[in-house]
Amino acid sequence: SVEMSKCQSVMSSSALRALIRKKNHGIENTSGLAAGYQQANVVILHKSLADDFEAFCHANPSPLPLLYRSQPGEWGCPPLAADADIRVDCPQYCVFKDGLLVSRVSSLMSYSGQLQDMVSFYLGCSFSFERTLQKAGVPVRNGETGKEGVGQFQCPMVVTMRPVPEEKLDLVAQITHLTPLAHGGPIHIGDPAVLGIQDVSRPEYGDPVALGPGDVPAFWACGVTGVEAVQSCKPPLAFTHSPGCMFLTDRQDSSVFASTSTPEPDQCPLTFSISQQPLHFSVASKAVVQSIRDLEKIIGEDPGERGIRALFVQDELLRSCLSLSHSSSVLITTGFPTHYTHNPPEETDGPPGAIAIAATLQALQKEVAIVTDHRALEMNQRIMEDAVKKGVIKTAVPLLSYQGNSPDSALYFLCHNGDHKKPRFDHLVAIERSGRASDGNYYNMRGVNIKHLVDPIDDLFTTASTIPGISTTGIGDGGNELGMGKVKEAVREHMPNGSLIACDVAADFAITAGVSNWGGYGMACALYILSLCPIHQRYLHKGLGQPHPPTQDQHQAWAASLPSVAKEEEMLSILVQHGVRSGKTGTLGMEVDGLTFHPTHSDLIIKLRDRTSQRK
């Protein structure tokens, strides 16, 4: 009855267990019961499988946070509850034989003989923090994704979906992050298809939950993964709790404290939208977010007094790097032939930043390629060879050209066989790359049309905007660069010749820097910082596997990939040797955009490295 349900909702966990043992309690689900106390999923296996299953839990703490492992034949669980008897303390159990569900029973007393040789595992459950989320205004549906195996256990990870109002994503992430024994924070926020879930209206477990206006689907690892593990292993006999019918412990729920305390910046996740098609959010700690915002401020210095602050959009560096962190294959483009009367016409801004980005992406095990103008391909290949020889970058980056010979050239360049469901790249980055203006021409900052020197690489960005799963970034310092179409109205209003030169092609993220190279250096540093953020790394791997800090070799490789004064001075020297000139002055010397390498560029690199090193 309704009155009985209200009474049960305020009863202690021990009183509820006593009621459940009577088996005439009317409790069909433990959701919402024993507020303030932890609930547990239960898996009971033969003792010969116990070590493998424990290792499976330790390898996958997000879906299977192990609270207690019993001895064979032990009905109780002293660390979790007094006077417990696992044979009768769950409202309902599942009985499996050879991996098949053969029955659901309210008591395991009739199996007491077999249970003498079996081990009970108690696993954390998200029901523990559900009351706290409900108070926060968050209304659960289940699906499955991912796969992780240890020993005899390998199965898909089951996930729980909750519709969360977008404005409450940070709060929900913060509350649940501090409850690692109840699955911790979300492992994905956004389109379920990213997890391989094709239809959330048909969950494997539980009932469908509809998204309301303004809701975002958020997914947590789920303890029902234990049920899947039992089915995959096919033991002769095994038991689990029936989904929704948990074991109620006497242990206080840590989410109660999490919701009322202020977490330290390193333990405080913040969420950011990184894609609308498909919908995708990412997560990083508050401390890391602040570090990357500091980098963004440093690269936004304007010693050339161009007035670029008018083009600035906060967190474009952060969101671009979060997106890049999720990527596996990145295409970079650069090249601005502003010196149309010289051969080569390229400038020294762009290539150093592109190489810096590529070096860090390589260190992070991403696939990287660079696309440039066909007429400059041989020169860029020689520059790349020299950069490898001089230690600017560890491995040569493949160089491509794109000339757009047919209407569907861009689609076939970006996707295997022109299939938009099979993209070759999941992120495009343009840094100091000539951008197409609204009249179809390409202009330098003086308003001179240089279209005859530029291949239509812009088409790759416009086509990418129609392909789900490909994100784009533009890095610029004047507004006539590819991707800066995102801020074209500000360019037209605030930049010299803005109404003529403004790039009309928008990227998803537009990073404004005092010199475009600085944007590349800042991006490399931000990616390194994200690689050291445990909150981001757990989310990046969707909660699968045991989170580990980077090995010493990994850390050294990542750090060695970062831009340094020595490497960037060497890179600039290589460009000068190949006849590449400073953008603003046309000087064939150690300067970029009219600013000498020492002290302007070298000092800024030192600032970036100093801020980055604070996150080690």
PDB file of N, CA, C and O in Angstrom, residues 29-82:
ATOM      1  N   ASN A  29      11.264  -3.718  -4.966  1.00  0.00           N
ATOM      2  CA  ASN A  29      12.424  -2.978  -5.461  1.00  0.00           C
ATOM      3  C   ASN A  29      12.987  -2.169  -4.303  1.00  0.00           C
ATOM      4  O   ASN A  29      12.230  -1.603  -3.515  1.00  0.00           O
ATOM      5  N   THR A  30      14.305  -2.107  -4.173  1.00  0.00           N
ATOM      6  CA  THR A  30      14.899  -1.385  -3.045  1.00  0.00           C
ATOM      7  C   THR A  30      15.255   0.061  -3.389  1.00  0.00           C
ATOM      8  O   THR A  30      15.808   0.779  -2.557  1.00  0.00           O
ATOM      9  N   SER A  31      14.949   0.504  -4.608  1.00  0.00           N
ATOM     10  CA  SER A  31      15.219   1.892  -4.967  1.00  0.00           C
ATOM     11  C   SER A  31      14.446   2.825  -4.041  1.00  0.00           C
ATOM     12  O   SER A  31      13.244   2.657  -3.825  1.00  0.00           O
ATOM     13  N   GLY A  32      15.122   3.799  -3.475  1.00  0.00           N
ATOM     14  CA  GLY A  32      14.485   4.767  -2.595  1.00  0.00           C
ATOM     15  C   GLY A  32      14.399   4.330  -1.146  1.00  0.00           C
ATOM     16  O   GLY A  32      13.966   5.105  -0.294  1.00  0.00           O
ATOM     17  N   LEU A  33      14.804   3.083  -0.830  1.00  0.00           N
ATOM     18  CA  LEU A  33      14.749   2.609   0.551  1.00  0.00           C
ATOM     19  C   LEU A  33      16.062   2.878   1.275  1.00  0.00           C
ATOM     20  O   LEU A  33      17.108   3.086   0.655  1.00  0.00           O
ATOM     21  N   ALA A  34      16.002   2.878   2.594  1.00  0.00           N
ATOM     22  CA  ALA A  34      17.192   3.042   3.450  1.00  0.00           C
ATOM     23  C   ALA A  34      17.995   4.263   3.043  1.00  0.00           C
ATOM     24  O   ALA A  34      19.198   4.193   2.793  1.00  0.00           O
ATOM     25  N   ALA A  35      17.311   5.404   2.986  1.00  0.00           N
ATOM     26  CA  ALA A  35      17.974   6.645   2.580  1.00  0.00           C
ATOM     27  C   ALA A  35      19.179   6.924   3.477  1.00  0.00           C
ATOM     28  O   ALA A  35      19.097   6.803   4.697  1.00  0.00           O
ATOM     29  N   GLY A  36      20.293   7.268   2.843  1.00  0.00           N
ATOM     30  CA  GLY A  36      21.503   7.571   3.590  1.00  0.00           C
ATOM     31  C   GLY A  36      22.392   6.372   3.818  1.00  0.00           C
ATOM     32  O   GLY A  36      23.465   6.509   4.420  1.00  0.00           O
ATOM     33  N   TYR A  37      21.958   5.171   3.346  1.00  0.00           N
ATOM     34  CA  TYR A  37      22.765   3.958   3.521  1.00  0.00           C
ATOM     35  C   TYR A  37      23.085   3.341   2.158  1.00  0.00           C
ATOM     36  O   TYR A  37      22.285   3.429   1.210  1.00  0.00           O
ATOM     37  N   GLN A  38      24.231   2.715   2.089  1.00  0.00           N
ATOM     38  CA  GLN A  38      24.682   2.122   0.845  1.00  0.00           C
ATOM     39  C   GLN A  38      23.932   0.825   0.555  1.00  0.00           C
ATOM     40  O   GLN A  38      23.644   0.047   1.455  1.00  0.00           O
ATOM     41  N   GLN A  39      23.610   0.626  -0.720  1.00  0.00           N
ATOM     42  CA  GLN A  39      23.027  -0.620  -1.176  1.00  0.00           C
ATOM     43  C   GLN A  39      24.076  -1.382  -1.989  1.00  0.00           C
ATOM     44  O   GLN A  39      25.040  -0.795  -2.489  1.00  0.00           O
ATOM     45  N   ALA A  40      23.885  -2.685  -2.116  1.00  0.00           N
ATOM     46  CA  ALA A  40      24.892  -3.511  -2.785  1.00  0.00           C
ATOM     47  C   ALA A  40      24.259  -4.491  -3.754  1.00  0.00           C
ATOM     48  O   ALA A  40      23.226  -5.104  -3.463  1.00  0.00           O
ATOM     49  N   ASN A  41      24.919  -4.622  -4.923  1.00  0.00           N
ATOM     50  CA  ASN A  41      24.643  -5.730  -5.825  1.00  0.00           C
ATOM     51  C   ASN A  41      25.302  -6.989  -5.249  1.00  0.00           C
ATOM     52  O   ASN A  41      26.288  -6.897  -4.509  1.00  0.00           O
ATOM     53  N   VAL A  42      24.784  -8.136  -5.599  1.00  0.00           N
ATOM     54  CA  VAL A  42      25.303  -9.391  -5.043  1.00  0.00           C
ATOM     55  C   VAL A  42      25.560 -10.391  -6.167  1.00  0.00           C
ATOM     56  O   VAL A  42      24.711 -10.578  -7.054  1.00  0.00           O
ATOM     57  N   VAL A  43      26.739 -11.008  -6.113  1.00  0.00           N
ATOM     58  CA  VAL A  43      27.077 -12.128  -7.019  1.00  0.00           C
ATOM     59  C   VAL A  43      27.624 -13.250  -6.145  1.00  0.00           C
ATOM     60  O   VAL A  43      28.522 -13.021  -5.324  1.00  0.00           O
ATOM     61  N   ILE A  44      27.080 -14.463  -6.315  1.00  0.00           N
ATOM     62  CA  ILE A  44      27.514 -15.620  -5.519  1.00  0.00           C
ATOM     63  C   ILE A  44      27.991 -16.707  -6.466  1.00  0.00           C
ATOM     64  O   ILE A  44      27.237 -17.179  -7.323  1.00  0.00           O
ATOM     65  N   LEU A  45      29.284 -17.096  -6.313  1.00  0.00           N
ATOM     66  CA  LEU A  45      29.929 -18.027  -7.235  1.00  0.00           C
ATOM     67  C   LEU A  45      30.630 -19.146  -6.474  1.00  0.00           C
ATOM     68  O   LEU A  45      30.983 -18.980  -5.304  1.00  0.00           O
ATOM     69  N   HIS A  46      30.910 -20.241  -7.166  1.00  0.00           N
ATOM     70  CA  HIS A  46      31.696 -21.317  -6.554  1.00  0.00           C
ATOM     71  C   HIS A  46      33.089 -20.787  -6.212  1.00  0.00           C
ATOM     72  O   HIS A  46      33.648 -19.949  -6.918  1.00  0.00           O
ATOM     73  N   LYS A  47      33.648 -21.287  -5.126  1.00  0.00           N
ATOM     74  CA  LYS A  47      34.927 -20.784  -4.623  1.00  0.00           C
ATOM     75  C   LYS A  47      36.055 -20.920  -5.642  1.00  0.00           C
ATOM     76  O   LYS A  47      37.021 -20.155  -5.619  1.00  0.00           O
ATOM     77  N   SER A  48      35.937 -21.842  -6.590  1.00  0.00           N
ATOM     78  CA  SER A  48      36.983 -22.012  -7.609  1.00  0.00           C
ATOM     79  C   SER A  48      37.047 -20.836  -8.576  1.00  0.00           C
ATOM     80  O   SER A  48      38.052 -20.634  -9.266  1.00  0.00           O
ATOM     81  N   LEU A  49      35.961 -20.062  -8.650  1.00  0.00           N
ATOM     82  CA  LEU A  49      35.907 -18.901  -9.537  1.00  0.00           C
ATOM     83  C   LEU A  49      36.162 -17.589  -8.805  1.00  0.00           C
ATOM     84  O   LEU A  49      36.251 -16.524  -9.437  1.00  0.00           O
ATOM     85  N   ALA A  50      36.276 -17.662  -7.487  1.00  0.00           N
ATOM     86  CA  ALA A  50      36.284 -16.446  -6.678  1.00  0.00           C
ATOM     87  C   ALA A  50      37.479 -15.545  -6.979  1.00  0.00           C
ATOM     88  O   ALA A  50      37.338 -14.322  -7.080  1.00  0.00           O
ATOM     89  N   ASP A  51      38.665 -16.109  -7.110  1.00  0.00           N
ATOM     90  CA  ASP A  51      39.849 -15.270  -7.349  1.00  0.00           C
ATOM     91  C   ASP A  51      39.760 -14.549  -8.691  1.00  0.00           C
ATOM     92  O   ASP A  51      40.102 -13.361  -8.795  1.00  0.00           O
ATOM     93  N   ASP A  52      39.296 -15.256  -9.711  1.00  0.00           N
ATOM     94  CA  ASP A  52      39.152 -14.618 -11.027  1.00  0.00           C
ATOM     95  C   ASP A  52      38.128 -13.487 -10.972  1.00  0.00           C
ATOM     96  O   ASP A  52      38.330 -12.422 -11.565  1.00  0.00           O
ATOM     97  N   PHE A  53      37.023 -13.720 -10.268  1.00  0.00           N
ATOM     98  CA  PHE A  53      35.996 -12.685 -10.226  1.00  0.00           C
ATOM     99  C   PHE A  53      36.486 -11.474  -9.425  1.00  0.00           C
ATOM    100  O   PHE A  53      36.208 -10.334  -9.794  1.00  0.00           O
ATOM    101  N   GLU A  54      37.212 -11.725  -8.353  1.00  0.00           N
ATOM    102  CA  GLU A  54      37.761 -10.597  -7.593  1.00  0.00           C
ATOM    103  C   GLU A  54      38.716  -9.782  -8.468  1.00  0.00           C
ATOM    104  O   GLU A  54      38.686  -8.543  -8.462  1.00  0.00           O
ATOM    105  N   ALA A  55      39.556 -10.468  -9.242  1.00  0.00           N
ATOM    106  CA  ALA A  55      40.468  -9.760 -10.152  1.00  0.00           C
ATOM    107  C   ALA A  55      39.689  -8.979 -11.205  1.00  0.00           C
ATOM    108  O   ALA A  55      40.058  -7.856 -11.578  1.00  0.00           O
ATOM    109  N   PHE A  56      38.578  -9.560 -11.681  1.00  0.00           N
ATOM    110  CA  PHE A  56      37.706  -8.888 -12.652  1.00  0.00           C
ATOM    111  C   PHE A  56      37.143  -7.605 -12.055  1.00  0.00           C
ATOM    112  O   PHE A  56      37.094  -6.559 -12.717  1.00  0.00           O
ATOM    113  N   CYS A  57      36.742  -7.663 -10.791  1.00  0.00           N
ATOM    114  CA  CYS A  57      36.216  -6.471 -10.105  1.00  0.00           C
ATOM    115  C   CYS A  57      37.295  -5.401  -9.962  1.00  0.00           C
ATOM    116  O   CYS A  57      37.055  -4.220 -10.235  1.00  0.00           O
ATOM    117  N   HIS A  58      38.488  -5.811  -9.527  1.00  0.00           N
ATOM    118  CA  HIS A  58      39.564  -4.844  -9.337  1.00  0.00           C
ATOM    119  C   HIS A  58      39.985  -4.215 -10.664  1.00  0.00           C
ATOM    120  O   HIS A  58      40.409  -3.059 -10.697  1.00  0.00           O
ATOM    121  N   ALA A  59      39.861  -4.973 -11.752  1.00  0.00           N
ATOM    122  CA  ALA A  59      40.224  -4.434 -13.063  1.00  0.00           C
ATOM    123  C   ALA A  59      39.163  -3.481 -13.601  1.00  0.00           C
ATOM    124  O   ALA A  59      39.453  -2.674 -14.490  1.00  0.00           O
ATOM    125  N   ASN A  60      37.956  -3.549 -13.070  1.00  0.00           N
ATOM    126  CA  ASN A  60      36.837  -2.730 -13.560  1.00  0.00           C
ATOM    127  C   ASN A  60      36.072  -2.119 -12.389  1.00  0.00           C
ATOM    128  O   ASN A  60      34.913  -2.459 -12.131  1.00  0.00           O
ATOM    129  N   PRO A  61      36.711  -1.225 -11.652  1.00  0.00           N
ATOM    130  CA  PRO A  61      36.085  -0.710 -10.429  1.00  0.00           C
ATOM    131  C   PRO A  61      34.873   0.177 -10.670  1.00  0.00           C
ATOM    132  O   PRO A  61      34.084   0.375  -9.764  1.00  0.00           O
ATOM    133  N   SER A  62      34.710   0.704 -11.880  1.00  0.00           N
ATOM    134  CA  SER A  62      33.522   1.543 -12.118  1.00  0.00           C
ATOM    135  C   SER A  62      32.238   0.717 -12.119  1.00  0.00           C
ATOM    136  O   SER A  62      31.319   1.014 -11.359  1.00  0.00           O
ATOM    137  N   PRO A  63      32.134  -0.337 -12.927  1.00  0.00           N
ATOM    138  CA  PRO A  63      30.896  -1.124 -12.865  1.00  0.00           C
ATOM    139  C   PRO A  63      30.847  -2.070 -11.678  1.00  0.00           C
ATOM    140  O   PRO A  63      29.752  -2.441 -11.234  1.00  0.00           O
ATOM    141  N   LEU A  64      32.029  -2.477 -11.145  1.00  0.00           N
ATOM    142  CA  LEU A  64      32.069  -3.523 -10.118  1.00  0.00           C
ATOM    143  C   LEU A  64      32.912  -3.085  -8.915  1.00  0.00           C
ATOM    144  O   LEU A  64      33.954  -3.694  -8.612  1.00  0.00           O
ATOM    145  N   PRO A  65      32.484  -2.035  -8.207  1.00  0.00           N
ATOM    146  CA  PRO A  65      33.243  -1.604  -7.026  1.00  0.00           C
ATOM    147  C   PRO A  65      33.052  -2.592  -5.877  1.00  0.00           C
ATOM    148  O   PRO A  65      31.963  -2.714  -5.307  1.00  0.00           O
ATOM    149  N   LEU A  66      34.102  -3.317  -5.533  1.00  0.00           N
ATOM    150  CA  LEU A  66      33.990  -4.405  -4.569  1.00  0.00           C
ATOM    151  C   LEU A  66      33.959  -3.869  -3.139  1.00  0.00           C
ATOM    152  O   LEU A  66      34.903  -3.226  -2.683  1.00  0.00           O
ATOM    153  N   LEU A  67      32.862  -4.172  -2.434  1.00  0.00           N
ATOM    154  CA  LEU A  67      32.715  -3.756  -1.045  1.00  0.00           C
ATOM    155  C   LEU A  67      33.186  -4.844  -0.078  1.00  0.00           C
ATOM    156  O   LEU A  67      33.785  -4.554   0.963  1.00  0.00           O
ATOM    157  N   TYR A  68      32.897  -6.097  -0.423  1.00  0.00           N
ATOM    158  CA  TYR A  68      33.266  -7.202   0.486  1.00  0.00           C
ATOM    159  C   TYR A  68      33.217  -8.518  -0.276  1.00  0.00           C
ATOM    160  O   TYR A  68      32.323  -8.743  -1.099  1.00  0.00           O
ATOM    161  N   ARG A  69      34.220  -9.372   0.027  1.00  0.00           N
ATOM    162  CA  ARG A  69      34.234 -10.752  -0.473  1.00  0.00           C
ATOM    163  C   ARG A  69      34.152 -11.667   0.742  1.00  0.00           C
ATOM    164  O   ARG A  69      34.969 -11.574   1.654  1.00  0.00           O
ATOM    165  N   SER A  70      33.176 -12.556   0.744  1.00  0.00           N
ATOM    166  CA  SER A  70      32.985 -13.442   1.892  1.00  0.00           C
ATOM    167  C   SER A  70      33.924 -14.646   1.829  1.00  0.00           C
ATOM    168  O   SER A  70      34.547 -14.915   0.796  1.00  0.00           O
ATOM    169  N   GLN A  71      33.989 -15.361   2.899  1.00  0.00           N
ATOM    170  CA  GLN A  71      34.616 -16.680   2.911  1.00  0.00           C
ATOM    171  C   GLN A  71      33.607 -17.695   2.354  1.00  0.00           C
ATOM    172  O   GLN A  71      32.399 -17.448   2.347  1.00  0.00           O
ATOM    173  N   PRO A  72      34.069 -18.844   1.879  1.00  0.00           N
ATOM    174  CA  PRO A  72      33.101 -19.870   1.439  1.00  0.00           C
ATOM    175  C   PRO A  72      32.146 -20.230   2.575  1.00  0.00           C
ATOM    176  O   PRO A  72      32.568 -20.461   3.714  1.00  0.00           O
ATOM    177  N   GLY A  73      30.864 -20.255   2.240  1.00  0.00           N
ATOM    178  CA  GLY A  73      29.852 -20.625   3.228  1.00  0.00           C
ATOM    179  C   GLY A  73      29.555 -19.566   4.268  1.00  0.00           C
ATOM    180  O   GLY A  73      28.832 -19.837   5.235  1.00  0.00           O
ATOM    181  N   GLU A  74      30.063 -18.361   4.084  1.00  0.00           N
ATOM    182  CA  GLU A  74      29.794 -17.276   5.051  1.00  0.00           C
ATOM    183  C   GLU A  74      28.538 -16.521   4.616  1.00  0.00           C
ATOM    184  O   GLU A  74      28.498 -15.922   3.543  1.00  0.00           O
ATOM    185  N   TRP A  75      27.494 -16.553   5.484  1.00  0.00           N
ATOM    186  CA  TRP A  75      26.236 -15.887   5.132  1.00  0.00           C
ATOM    187  C   TRP A  75      26.291 -14.383   5.429  1.00  0.00           C
ATOM    188  O   TRP A  75      25.583 -13.598   4.803  1.00  0.00           O
ATOM    189  N   GLY A  76      27.096 -13.994   6.380  1.00  0.00           N
ATOM    190  CA  GLY A  76      27.136 -12.597   6.802  1.00  0.00           C
ATOM    191  C   GLY A  76      28.206 -11.802   6.061  1.00  0.00           C
ATOM    192  O   GLY A  76      28.968 -12.317   5.241  1.00  0.00           O
ATOM    193  N   CYS A  77      28.250 -10.497   6.393  1.00  0.00           N
ATOM    194  CA  CYS A  77      29.260  -9.581   5.824  1.00  0.00           C
ATOM    195  C   CYS A  77      29.546  -8.522   6.883  1.00  0.00           C
ATOM    196  O   CYS A  77      29.046  -7.398   6.788  1.00  0.00           O
ATOM    197  N   PRO A  78      30.304  -8.864   7.921  1.00  0.00           N
ATOM    198  CA  PRO A  78      30.495  -8.004   9.095  1.00  0.00           C
ATOM    199  C   PRO A  78      30.878  -6.558   8.801  1.00  0.00           C
ATOM    200  O   PRO A  78      30.363  -5.651   9.470  1.00  0.00           O
ATOM    201  N   PRO A  79      31.729  -6.270   7.777  1.00  0.00           N
ATOM    202  CA  PRO A  79      32.065  -4.861   7.549  1.00  0.00           C
ATOM    203  C   PRO A  79      30.901  -4.027   7.017  1.00  0.00           C
ATOM    204  O   PRO A  79      30.907  -2.812   7.124  1.00  0.00           O
ATOM    205  N   LEU A  80      29.905  -4.713   6.473  1.00  0.00           N
ATOM    206  CA  LEU A  80      28.805  -3.987   5.831  1.00  0.00           C
ATOM    207  C   LEU A  80      27.528  -3.961   6.660  1.00  0.00           C
ATOM    208  O   LEU A  80      26.761  -2.988   6.595  1.00  0.00           O
ATOM    209  N   ALA A  81      27.253  -5.034   7.401  1.00  0.00           N
ATOM    210  CA  ALA A  81      25.981  -5.113   8.116  1.00  0.00           C
ATOM    211  C   ALA A  81      26.078  -6.114   9.252  1.00  0.00           C
ATOM    212  O   ALA A  81      26.753  -7.154   9.130  1.00  0.00           O
ATOM    213  N   ALA A  82      25.401  -5.809  10.339  1.00  0.00           N
ATOM    214  CA  ALA A  82      25.340  -6.725  11.489  1.00  0.00           C
ATOM    215  C   ALA A  82      24.212  -7.735  11.282  1.00  0.00           C
ATOM    216  O   ALA A  82      23.157  -7.392  10.741  1.00  0.00           O
TER     217      ALA A  82
END
